[in-house]
């Protein structure tokens, strides 16, 4: 089924009108869905026999700078049964001044269990909270890590558990003229 | 008399010999039986996705070698394909054939390590030395091409960095002539070994539904009975011109168990030798690199490109804003989803069978952590 038909089917079956289809000249086109409807849409996309998106290829976060500043969560879906694909995006507006203010959205880990780890990774890297996730914590970084590194405005702290994160420049080594290392080098070359 | 048992937390890793890199499992066990398993990953996290936003498109190529160092060519290939599709770069036919040739050679040696370490984890040390001996030959061949034996940095946008040296194709043919009987020998040595077979049969069965739900890919998915291969079903490069079979788990194995995952890899090596032979005989004679002097700035847009790597689907999600560096690059790897299913499959297994499970999934830690 073509993505355009999938959108029509979603609108008819679920009665959602504010789906935005963005066609792209280069690369993939995608469908932007409202945040609060995501879980319903996800269940429908998996269960509906005409959609049957049985696998979640990828789930990624994207920090889009600009006006407005957005955090996108992107779902790449594929149906092995029907051999079609769909890119679904959810846009979360990021409150600028409140970097500690966490963004929330629904988890789809009940629909595609493989999303569980991918959502943990998005939380780890972007700080998006997924509501309804059964085992929600950081995945790759240590639990006490500060900040979310893939945000464009991420500032790495100077130290982690008293281990410096700043790479020191090596001091130039001074070699005396009578250093044995020099004579060794010369003797091998001659 | 009642017999009281007690639950124990067992820490496995990060430096366990069977964990193929640095992985840690926190197990809840009662005796030898696992009741809960929490994989702890991230020890090899190098922030590749953040680095990608800081370096230009060509500069990121060497980093892709480090996604999966046992199959660096495949990672090179996936990334090059993604950028080429986004930027609309044409690749000459010879370059395409060289690419598929090296990628399939890399698949052979990656699967050799996989089945070799699998046997090693089960306590059979000799097969691993046989696998390494065969792998050396391919390492030598790839070294002839690009000077490196493990992290190749061989692909470029629009081709490959060096043409093949004279006599290279004959030497590839020699290797295949040598390798095919050796694979039979390997099967006689370990694959059909009665003890090995009984050790793996029926252990850690992954059903078709679980495999799809957790997004298993590649050999692991095929072993669970899903007839799916990106090279055939979402063809890229010159794969439509080549004849090969998508491997199905053989009938003497139980669908989805460790032994079928093992056998899918053995049979895939046979298919890869077929593909390499066709590349050798069909090799065209045009340019190996459609080289552009201009700085690469793909037009704004986004693309998700996936290729069939030895550990399954390797996806690159690229977003360009028209700059000389990716705005965002997400790497989706096969080991990541394979690792996430361990939590689900492990309860009920014996501790020693967890080793079997993770060896059969062909997990590689740097690919999970990136």
Coordinates of C-alpha atoms in Angstrom, one line a residue:
Chain A
X1 CA 0.0 0.0 0.0
X2 CA 1.3 3.5 -0.8
X3 CA 1.9 5.8 2.1
X4 CA -0.7 8.2 0.8
X5 CA -3.3 5.4 1.1
X6 CA -2.1 4.6 4.6
X7 CA -2.8 8.1 5.6
X8 CA -6.3 8.1 4.2
X9 CA -7.0 4.8 5.9
X10 CA -5.7 6.1 9.2
X11 CA -8.0 9.2 8.9
X12 CA -11.0 7.1 8.0
X13 CA -10.6 4.4 10.5
X14 CA -9.5 6.5 13.5
X15 CA -11.1 9.8 12.7
X16 CA -7.9 11.7 13.1
X17 CA -7.7 14.7 10.8
X18 CA -4.4 16.5 11.7
X19 CA -2.0 14.1 10.0
X20 CA 0.6 16.0 8.1
X21 CA 2.2 14.2 5.1
X22 CA 5.6 15.6 4.1
X23 CA 6.7 14.5 0.7
X24 CA 10.4 14.9 0.1
X25 CA 12.3 15.2 -3.2
X26 CA 15.5 13.6 -1.9
X27 CA 15.1 10.5 0.2
X28 CA 12.2 9.5 2.4
X29 CA 8.8 11.1 2.9
X30 CA 7.2 11.0 6.3
X31 CA 4.0 11.3 8.2
X32 CA 3.8 13.6 11.2
X33 CA 1.2 12.4 13.8
X34 CA -0.1 14.2 16.9
X35 CA 1.7 13.1 20.1
X36 CA -1.3 12.1 22.1
X37 CA -2.7 9.9 19.3
X38 CA 0.6 7.9 18.8
X39 CA -0.3 4.9 20.8
X40 CA -3.7 4.5 19.0
X41 CA -2.1 4.9 15.6
X42 CA 0.7 2.4 16.5
X43 CA -1.8 -0.2 17.5
X44 CA -3.8 0.3 14.4
X45 CA -0.8 0.2 12.1
X46 CA 0.3 -3.1 13.5
X47 CA -3.1 -4.8 13.8
X48 CA -4.9 -3.6 10.7
X49 CA -4.7 -6.3 8.0
X50 CA -4.1 -3.7 5.2
X51 CA -1.2 -2.0 7.1
X52 CA 0.3 -4.9 9.1
X53 CA 3.5 -3.2 10.1
X54 CA 5.0 -6.1 11.9
X55 CA 8.5 -4.8 12.4
X56 CA 10.0 -1.6 13.8
X57 CA 13.1 -1.1 11.7
X58 CA 14.4 1.8 13.7
X59 CA 13.4 4.4 16.3
X60 CA 15.5 7.5 16.6
X61 CA 15.4 10.9 18.2
X62 CA 16.4 14.1 16.3
X63 CA 17.0 17.5 17.9
X64 CA 15.8 19.9 15.2
X65 CA 17.1 23.4 15.8
X66 CA 15.2 26.3 14.4
X67 CA 11.8 27.9 14.8
X68 CA 10.2 26.2 16.6
X69 CA 12.8 24.1 18.3
X70 CA 11.7 20.5 18.1
X71 CA 12.6 17.1 19.4
X72 CA 11.4 14.6 16.8
X73 CA 11.0 10.9 17.5
X74 CA 11.1 9.0 14.3
X75 CA 9.6 5.5 13.7
X76 CA 10.7 3.6 10.7
X77 CA 8.1 0.9 10.1
X78 CA 8.2 -2.0 7.7
X79 CA 5.7 -4.8 7.0
X80 CA 7.4 -8.0 6.1
X81 CA 4.0 -9.6 5.3
X82 CA 2.9 -6.9 2.8
X83 CA 6.4 -5.5 1.8
X84 CA 5.7 -1.8 2.4
X85 CA 7.3 0.9 4.6
X86 CA 6.3 4.0 6.4
X87 CA 8.1 6.7 8.3
X88 CA 6.1 8.2 11.2
X89 CA 7.3 11.2 13.2
X90 CA 6.2 12.8 16.4
X91 CA 7.2 16.3 17.1
X92 CA 7.7 17.5 20.7
X93 CA 8.2 21.2 21.3
X94 CA 11.2 21.8 23.6
X95 CA 10.8 24.4 26.2
X96 CA 13.9 26.5 25.8
X97 CA 14.8 27.8 29.2
X98 CA 13.8 24.6 31.0
X99 CA 16.5 22.1 30.0
X100 CA 15.7 20.1 33.1
X101 CA 12.0 19.9 32.0
X102 CA 11.6 16.5 30.6
X103 CA 9.5 15.8 27.5
X104 CA 6.9 13.2 27.8
X105 CA 5.2 10.9 25.3
X106 CA 3.6 7.5 25.1
X107 CA 5.7 4.4 24.7
X108 CA 5.0 2.0 21.9
X109 CA 6.9 -0.9 23.6
X110 CA 3.7 -2.8 24.0
X111 CA 3.0 -2.7 20.3
X112 CA 6.6 -3.6 19.2
X113 CA 8.5 -5.0 22.2
X114 CA 11.7 -4.2 20.3
X115 CA 11.0 -0.6 20.9
X116 CA 11.7 -1.0 24.6
X117 CA 15.5 -0.7 24.2
X118 CA 15.3 1.8 21.5
X119 CA 13.2 4.1 23.6
X120 CA 15.7 3.8 26.4
X121 CA 18.4 4.8 24.0
X122 CA 16.3 7.9 22.9
X123 CA 15.9 8.8 26.6
X124 CA 19.6 8.3 27.2
X125 CA 20.6 10.5 24.3
X126 CA 17.8 13.1 24.2
X127 CA 16.0 13.0 27.5
X128 CA 12.5 12.1 26.2
X129 CA 10.4 10.3 28.8
X130 CA 8.3 7.4 27.5
X131 CA 5.2 6.9 29.6
X132 CA 4.1 3.3 29.9
X133 CA 7.5 1.7 29.5
X134 CA 8.0 -1.1 31.9
X135 CA 11.8 -0.8 32.5
X136 CA 12.6 2.8 32.0
X137 CA 16.2 3.8 32.7
X138 CA 19.4 4.8 30.8
X139 CA 20.7 2.2 28.4
X140 CA 24.2 3.0 27.2
X141 CA 25.5 5.7 29.6
X142 CA 26.0 5.2 33.3
X143 CA 22.9 5.8 35.5
X144 CA 24.4 8.9 37.2
X145 CA 25.5 10.6 33.9
X146 CA 24.6 14.2 33.6
X147 CA 22.8 15.4 30.5
X148 CA 21.8 13.9 27.2
X149 CA 24.7 13.9 24.7
X150 CA 22.9 14.0 21.4
X151 CA 21.1 17.3 22.1
X152 CA 22.7 20.0 20.0
X153 CA 23.3 22.2 23.1
X154 CA 24.8 19.4 25.2
X155 CA 27.7 20.6 27.4
X156 CA 29.9 17.8 28.6
X157 CA 30.7 18.2 32.3
X158 CA 34.4 18.6 33.2
X159 CA 34.6 15.4 35.2
X160 CA 32.7 12.3 35.8
X161 CA 33.2 10.7 39.2
X162 CA 36.4 12.7 39.6
X163 CA 37.7 11.4 36.3
X164 CA 38.5 14.3 34.0
X165 CA 36.8 14.4 30.6
X166 CA 39.2 16.9 29.2
X167 CA 42.1 15.6 27.2
X168 CA 45.4 17.1 28.4
X169 CA 47.8 18.2 25.8
X170 CA 51.0 16.3 26.0
X171 CA 53.9 18.4 27.1
X172 CA 56.7 18.5 24.5
X173 CA 59.4 16.1 25.6
X174 CA 62.8 17.6 25.8
X175 CA 65.7 15.5 24.7
X176 CA 69.2 16.3 25.7
X177 CA 71.9 16.1 22.9
X178 CA 73.6 13.2 24.7
X179 CA 70.3 11.3 25.2
X180 CA 71.0 7.6 24.4
X181 CA 67.8 7.5 22.3
X182 CA 69.3 9.8 19.8
X183 CA 72.5 7.8 19.5
X184 CA 70.5 4.6 19.0
X185 CA 68.6 6.2 16.2
X186 CA 71.8 7.4 14.5
X187 CA 73.6 4.1 14.9
X188 CA 70.7 2.2 13.2
X189 CA 70.6 4.7 10.3
X190 CA 74.3 4.6 9.5
Chain B
X1 CA 11.3 -33.3 54.1
X2 CA 11.0 -30.0 52.2
X3 CA 13.8 -28.7 50.2
X4 CA 14.4 -25.0 50.4
X5 CA 16.1 -23.2 47.6
X6 CA 17.3 -19.6 47.5
X7 CA 17.5 -17.1 44.8
X8 CA 20.9 -15.7 44.0
X9 CA 22.1 -12.7 42.0
X10 CA 24.9 -13.8 39.7
X11 CA 27.0 -11.2 37.9
X12 CA 28.3 -12.4 34.6
X13 CA 30.8 -10.2 32.9
X14 CA 31.9 -7.6 31.9
X15 CA 35.0 -9.7 31.4
X16 CA 33.5 -13.1 30.8
X17 CA 35.3 -15.0 28.0
X18 CA 32.0 -15.8 26.3
X19 CA 30.7 -12.3 26.0
X20 CA 32.5 -11.3 22.8
X21 CA 33.6 -7.9 23.9
X22 CA 32.6 -6.2 27.1
X23 CA 29.1 -7.2 28.1
X24 CA 27.5 -7.7 31.5
X25 CA 24.5 -9.7 32.5
X26 CA 22.9 -9.5 35.9
X27 CA 21.2 -12.9 36.5
X28 CA 18.7 -13.9 39.0
X29 CA 19.3 -17.6 39.4
X30 CA 18.0 -20.5 41.5
X31 CA 20.6 -23.2 41.3
X32 CA 21.5 -23.5 37.7
X33 CA 18.2 -22.0 36.3
X34 CA 17.9 -18.4 35.3
X35 CA 14.8 -16.5 36.5
X36 CA 15.7 -13.1 35.3
X37 CA 18.3 -11.6 33.1
X38 CA 19.2 -7.9 32.8
X39 CA 21.9 -7.2 30.2
X40 CA 24.0 -4.2 31.0
X41 CA 25.5 -2.7 27.9
X42 CA 27.3 0.5 27.0
X43 CA 30.9 -0.4 28.1
X44 CA 32.0 0.2 24.5
X45 CA 30.0 3.3 23.8
X46 CA 32.2 5.7 21.8
X47 CA 29.5 8.2 20.8
X48 CA 29.8 7.5 17.1
X49 CA 26.5 9.3 16.4
X50 CA 27.8 12.5 18.1
X51 CA 31.1 12.3 16.2
X52 CA 29.2 12.0 12.9
X53 CA 27.7 15.4 13.6
X54 CA 31.2 16.9 14.0
X55 CA 33.1 15.5 11.1
X56 CA 32.4 15.8 7.3
X57 CA 30.8 13.0 5.3
X58 CA 34.1 11.5 4.0
X59 CA 35.8 11.8 7.4
X60 CA 33.2 9.6 9.0
X61 CA 34.1 6.6 6.8
X62 CA 36.9 5.3 9.1
X63 CA 34.5 5.5 12.0
X64 CA 32.1 3.2 10.3
X65 CA 34.8 0.5 10.4
X66 CA 34.5 0.6 14.2
X67 CA 30.7 -0.1 14.3
X68 CA 31.3 -3.8 13.6
X69 CA 35.0 -4.5 13.4
X70 CA 34.4 -8.1 12.2
X71 CA 32.6 -6.8 9.2
X72 CA 34.0 -3.4 8.5
X73 CA 33.5 -3.6 4.7
X74 CA 29.7 -4.1 5.2
X75 CA 29.6 -1.1 7.5
X76 CA 31.5 1.0 4.9
X77 CA 29.1 -0.2 2.3
X78 CA 26.0 0.7 4.2
X79 CA 27.2 4.2 5.0
X80 CA 28.5 4.8 1.4
X81 CA 25.2 3.7 0.0
X82 CA 23.2 6.0 2.3
X83 CA 25.2 9.1 1.4
X84 CA 25.2 8.2 -2.3
X85 CA 21.4 7.8 -2.4
X86 CA 21.0 11.1 -0.5
X87 CA 23.4 13.0 -2.7
X88 CA 22.6 11.2 -6.0
X89 CA 26.1 10.0 -6.7
X90 CA 26.5 7.5 -9.5
X91 CA 28.8 4.5 -8.9
X92 CA 30.6 2.8 -11.9
X93 CA 29.7 -0.8 -12.5
X94 CA 33.3 -2.0 -11.7
X95 CA 33.1 -0.3 -8.3
X96 CA 29.8 -2.0 -7.6
X97 CA 31.2 -5.4 -8.4
X98 CA 34.4 -4.8 -6.3
X99 CA 32.1 -3.7 -3.5
X100 CA 29.9 -6.7 -3.5
X101 CA 33.0 -8.9 -3.9
X102 CA 34.7 -7.5 -0.8
X103 CA 31.5 -7.4 1.2
X104 CA 30.8 -11.0 0.6
X105 CA 34.4 -12.0 1.4
X106 CA 33.9 -10.0 4.6
X107 CA 30.7 -11.9 5.3
X108 CA 32.5 -15.2 4.9
X109 CA 35.2 -14.3 7.5
X110 CA 32.7 -12.7 9.8
X111 CA 30.6 -15.9 9.8
X112 CA 33.8 -17.9 10.2
X113 CA 34.6 -16.0 13.4
X114 CA 31.0 -16.4 14.5
X115 CA 30.8 -20.2 14.1
X116 CA 34.4 -20.6 15.4
X117 CA 33.8 -18.7 18.6
X118 CA 30.5 -20.5 19.0
X119 CA 32.3 -23.8 19.1
X120 CA 34.9 -22.2 21.3
X121 CA 32.2 -21.1 23.8
X122 CA 30.9 -24.6 23.8
X123 CA 34.3 -25.9 24.8
X124 CA 35.6 -27.0 21.4
X125 CA 38.9 -25.1 20.9
X126 CA 40.2 -26.7 17.7
X127 CA 37.5 -25.5 15.2
X128 CA 38.3 -21.9 16.2
X129 CA 41.9 -22.3 15.1
X130 CA 40.6 -23.8 11.8
X131 CA 38.3 -20.8 11.3
X132 CA 41.1 -18.3 12.0
X133 CA 43.4 -20.1 9.6
X134 CA 40.8 -19.7 6.7
X135 CA 40.2 -16.1 7.8
X136 CA 43.9 -15.2 7.5
X137 CA 43.7 -15.9 3.8
X138 CA 40.9 -13.4 3.3
X139 CA 42.6 -10.9 5.5
X140 CA 45.7 -11.1 3.2
X141 CA 43.4 -10.6 0.2
X142 CA 41.8 -7.5 1.7
X143 CA 45.2 -6.2 2.8
X144 CA 46.3 -6.4 -0.8
X145 CA 43.3 -4.2 -1.7
X146 CA 43.5 -1.5 0.9
X147 CA 46.5 -2.1 3.1
X148 CA 44.5 -2.9 6.2
X149 CA 43.5 -6.2 7.7
X150 CA 40.6 -5.3 10.0
X151 CA 39.5 -1.7 9.7
X152 CA 39.6 -1.2 6.0
X153 CA 38.2 2.3 5.2
X154 CA 37.9 1.1 1.7
X155 CA 34.7 2.5 0.3
X156 CA 34.4 6.0 -1.1
X157 CA 31.4 7.9 -2.2
X158 CA 31.1 6.9 -5.9
X159 CA 33.4 3.9 -5.7
X160 CA 36.3 2.4 -3.8
X161 CA 39.6 3.9 -2.8
X162 CA 41.9 1.6 -4.8
X163 CA 41.5 -0.6 -7.9
X164 CA 42.4 -4.3 -7.6
X165 CA 46.0 -5.2 -8.0
X166 CA 47.0 -7.4 -11.0
X167 CA 46.2 -11.1 -10.4
X168 CA 43.8 -10.3 -7.6
X169 CA 40.8 -12.1 -9.1
X170 CA 42.8 -15.2 -9.7
X171 CA 43.9 -15.2 -6.1
X172 CA 40.3 -14.8 -5.0
X173 CA 39.5 -17.8 -7.2
X174 CA 42.3 -19.7 -5.5
X175 CA 40.9 -18.9 -2.1
X176 CA 37.4 -20.1 -3.1
X177 CA 38.9 -23.4 -4.5
X178 CA 40.7 -23.8 -1.2
X179 CA 37.8 -22.7 1.0
X180 CA 34.9 -24.8 -0.3
X181 CA 36.5 -28.2 0.6
X182 CA 37.7 -26.7 3.9
X183 CA 34.2 -25.8 4.8
X184 CA 33.1 -29.5 4.3
X185 CA 36.0 -30.4 6.5
X186 CA 34.9 -27.9 9.1
X187 CA 31.4 -29.5 9.0
X188 CA 32.8 -32.9 9.5
X189 CA 34.9 -31.6 12.4
X190 CA 32.3 -29.8 14.4
X191 CA 29.0 -28.9 12.7
X192 CA 27.8 -32.5 12.4
X193 CA 29.5 -33.6 15.6
X194 CA 27.1 -35.5 17.8
X195 CA 28.0 -33.9 21.0
X196 CA 27.9 -30.4 19.5
X197 CA 24.5 -31.1 17.9
X198 CA 23.0 -32.4 21.1
X199 CA 24.4 -29.5 23.0
X200 CA 22.6 -27.0 20.8
X201 CA 19.4 -28.7 19.6
X202 CA 16.3 -27.3 21.1
X203 CA 18.1 -24.7 23.2
X204 CA 16.7 -21.2 23.4
X205 CA 14.1 -21.5 20.8
X206 CA 13.0 -18.1 19.4
X207 CA 9.6 -18.2 17.8
X208 CA 8.7 -16.4 14.6
X209 CA 6.5 -13.9 16.4
X210 CA 9.1 -13.0 19.0
X211 CA 11.7 -12.6 16.3
X212 CA 9.5 -10.1 14.4
X213 CA 8.3 -8.3 17.6
X214 CA 11.9 -7.7 18.8
X215 CA 13.1 -6.8 15.4
X216 CA 15.6 -9.6 15.0
X217 CA 17.3 -9.4 11.6
X218 CA 19.6 -11.3 9.3
X219 CA 20.6 -14.9 10.1
X220 CA 18.8 -14.9 13.4
X221 CA 15.5 -14.0 11.7
X222 CA 16.0 -16.5 9.0
X223 CA 16.7 -19.2 11.5
X224 CA 13.3 -18.5 13.1
X225 CA 11.6 -19.3 9.8
X226 CA 11.1 -15.8 8.3
X227 CA 12.1 -15.9 4.6
X228 CA 13.7 -12.5 4.5
X229 CA 16.9 -11.2 3.0
X230 CA 17.4 -7.5 2.1
X231 CA 19.7 -8.5 -0.7
X232 CA 16.8 -10.2 -2.4
X233 CA 13.8 -8.4 -1.0
X234 CA 15.0 -4.8 -1.1
X235 CA 17.7 -5.1 -3.6
X236 CA 20.6 -2.6 -3.7
X237 CA 23.8 -2.4 -5.7
X238 CA 24.2 -5.2 -8.2
X239 CA 22.4 -8.0 -6.2
X240 CA 19.5 -8.3 -8.7
X241 CA 22.0 -9.4 -11.3
X242 CA 23.5 -12.2 -9.2
X243 CA 22.0 -15.6 -8.5
X244 CA 21.9 -16.8 -4.9
X245 CA 19.5 -18.4 -2.6
X246 CA 18.2 -17.0 0.6
X247 CA 19.2 -19.5 3.3
X248 CA 16.5 -21.4 5.1
X249 CA 17.2 -23.3 8.3
X250 CA 17.9 -26.9 7.3
X251 CA 15.4 -29.6 8.0
X252 CA 17.6 -31.5 10.5
X253 CA 17.4 -28.6 12.9
X254 CA 14.5 -27.4 15.1
X255 CA 13.1 -24.1 13.8
X256 CA 14.6 -21.1 15.8
X257 CA 16.9 -23.0 18.1
X258 CA 20.7 -22.4 18.5
X259 CA 21.6 -25.2 16.1
X260 CA 19.5 -23.7 13.3
X261 CA 21.1 -20.3 13.8
X262 CA 24.5 -22.0 13.6
X263 CA 23.6 -23.8 10.4
X264 CA 22.1 -20.7 8.7
X265 CA 25.5 -19.1 9.1
X266 CA 27.3 -22.1 7.7
X267 CA 25.0 -22.2 4.6
X268 CA 25.3 -18.5 4.1
X269 CA 29.0 -18.9 3.7
X270 CA 28.3 -21.3 0.9
X271 CA 26.0 -18.7 -0.8
X272 CA 28.6 -16.0 -0.3
X273 CA 31.2 -18.1 -2.2
X274 CA 28.7 -18.4 -5.0
X275 CA 28.2 -14.7 -5.1
X276 CA 32.0 -14.0 -5.0
X277 CA 32.5 -16.5 -7.9
X278 CA 29.9 -14.6 -10.0
X279 CA 31.6 -11.3 -9.2
X280 CA 34.9 -12.7 -10.3
X281 CA 33.6 -13.9 -13.6
X282 CA 31.4 -10.9 -14.4
X283 CA 33.9 -8.1 -13.3
X284 CA 33.5 -5.2 -15.8
X285 CA 36.4 -3.1 -17.0
X286 CA 35.5 0.5 -16.3
X287 CA 36.5 3.0 -13.7
X288 CA 36.7 2.0 -10.0
X289 CA 35.9 5.4 -8.6
X290 CA 33.6 8.2 -9.9
X291 CA 35.7 10.8 -8.1
X292 CA 34.3 14.2 -7.5
X293 CA 36.6 17.2 -6.7
X294 CA 33.7 19.2 -5.2
X295 CA 33.1 19.2 -1.5
X296 CA 30.2 16.9 -0.8
X297 CA 27.1 18.7 0.4
X298 CA 24.0 16.5 0.0
X299 CA 20.7 18.4 -0.5
X300 CA 18.5 18.8 2.5
X301 CA 16.5 15.7 3.2
X302 CA 16.5 12.5 5.1
X303 CA 16.9 8.9 4.2
X304 CA 16.9 5.5 5.9
X305 CA 19.1 3.0 4.0
X306 CA 19.6 -0.5 5.2
X307 CA 21.8 -3.3 3.9
X308 CA 22.3 -6.9 4.8
X309 CA 25.4 -7.1 7.0
X310 CA 26.6 -10.4 8.5
X311 CA 24.7 -9.6 11.7
X312 CA 21.6 -8.6 9.8
X313 CA 20.1 -5.3 8.8
X314 CA 22.5 -2.4 9.2
X315 CA 20.5 0.8 8.8
X316 CA 21.8 4.3 8.5
X317 CA 19.3 7.1 9.1
X318 CA 20.8 10.2 7.7
X319 CA 19.5 13.7 7.9
X320 CA 21.1 16.4 5.8
X321 CA 20.6 20.2 6.1
X322 CA 22.7 20.9 3.0
X323 CA 25.9 21.2 5.0
X324 CA 29.1 19.3 4.6
X325 CA 28.4 17.2 7.6
X326 CA 25.4 15.1 8.6
X327 CA 22.9 16.9 10.8
X328 CA 22.0 13.6 12.4
X329 CA 23.2 10.1 11.8
X330 CA 21.5 7.1 13.5
X331 CA 23.0 3.7 13.2
X332 CA 20.7 0.7 13.6
X333 CA 22.5 -2.5 14.0
X334 CA 21.6 -6.2 14.2
X335 CA 23.2 -7.0 17.5
X336 CA 21.2 -4.3 19.3
X337 CA 17.9 -5.9 18.7
X338 CA 19.4 -9.3 19.2
X339 CA 20.6 -8.2 22.6
X340 CA 17.2 -6.8 23.6
X341 CA 15.6 -10.2 23.0
X342 CA 18.0 -11.9 25.5
X343 CA 15.9 -10.4 28.4
X344 CA 12.9 -12.2 27.1
X345 CA 14.4 -15.6 26.1
X346 CA 16.8 -16.1 29.0
X347 CA 14.4 -16.8 31.9
X348 CA 14.0 -20.6 32.2
X349 CA 17.4 -21.4 30.6
X350 CA 20.3 -22.9 32.5
X351 CA 23.3 -20.6 33.1
X352 CA 25.4 -22.5 30.6
X353 CA 22.7 -22.2 28.0
X354 CA 22.8 -18.5 28.2
X355 CA 26.3 -18.7 26.9
X356 CA 24.9 -20.8 24.0
X357 CA 22.2 -18.2 23.4
X358 CA 24.4 -15.2 23.2
X359 CA 27.0 -17.1 21.0
X360 CA 24.2 -18.2 18.7
X361 CA 22.9 -14.7 18.3
X362 CA 26.3 -13.7 17.1
X363 CA 26.4 -10.6 19.4
X364 CA 29.2 -8.2 19.1
X365 CA 29.5 -5.6 21.7
X366 CA 30.8 -2.5 19.8
X367 CA 27.8 -2.8 17.5
X368 CA 25.4 -2.6 20.4
X369 CA 27.1 0.3 22.1
X370 CA 28.4 2.3 19.1

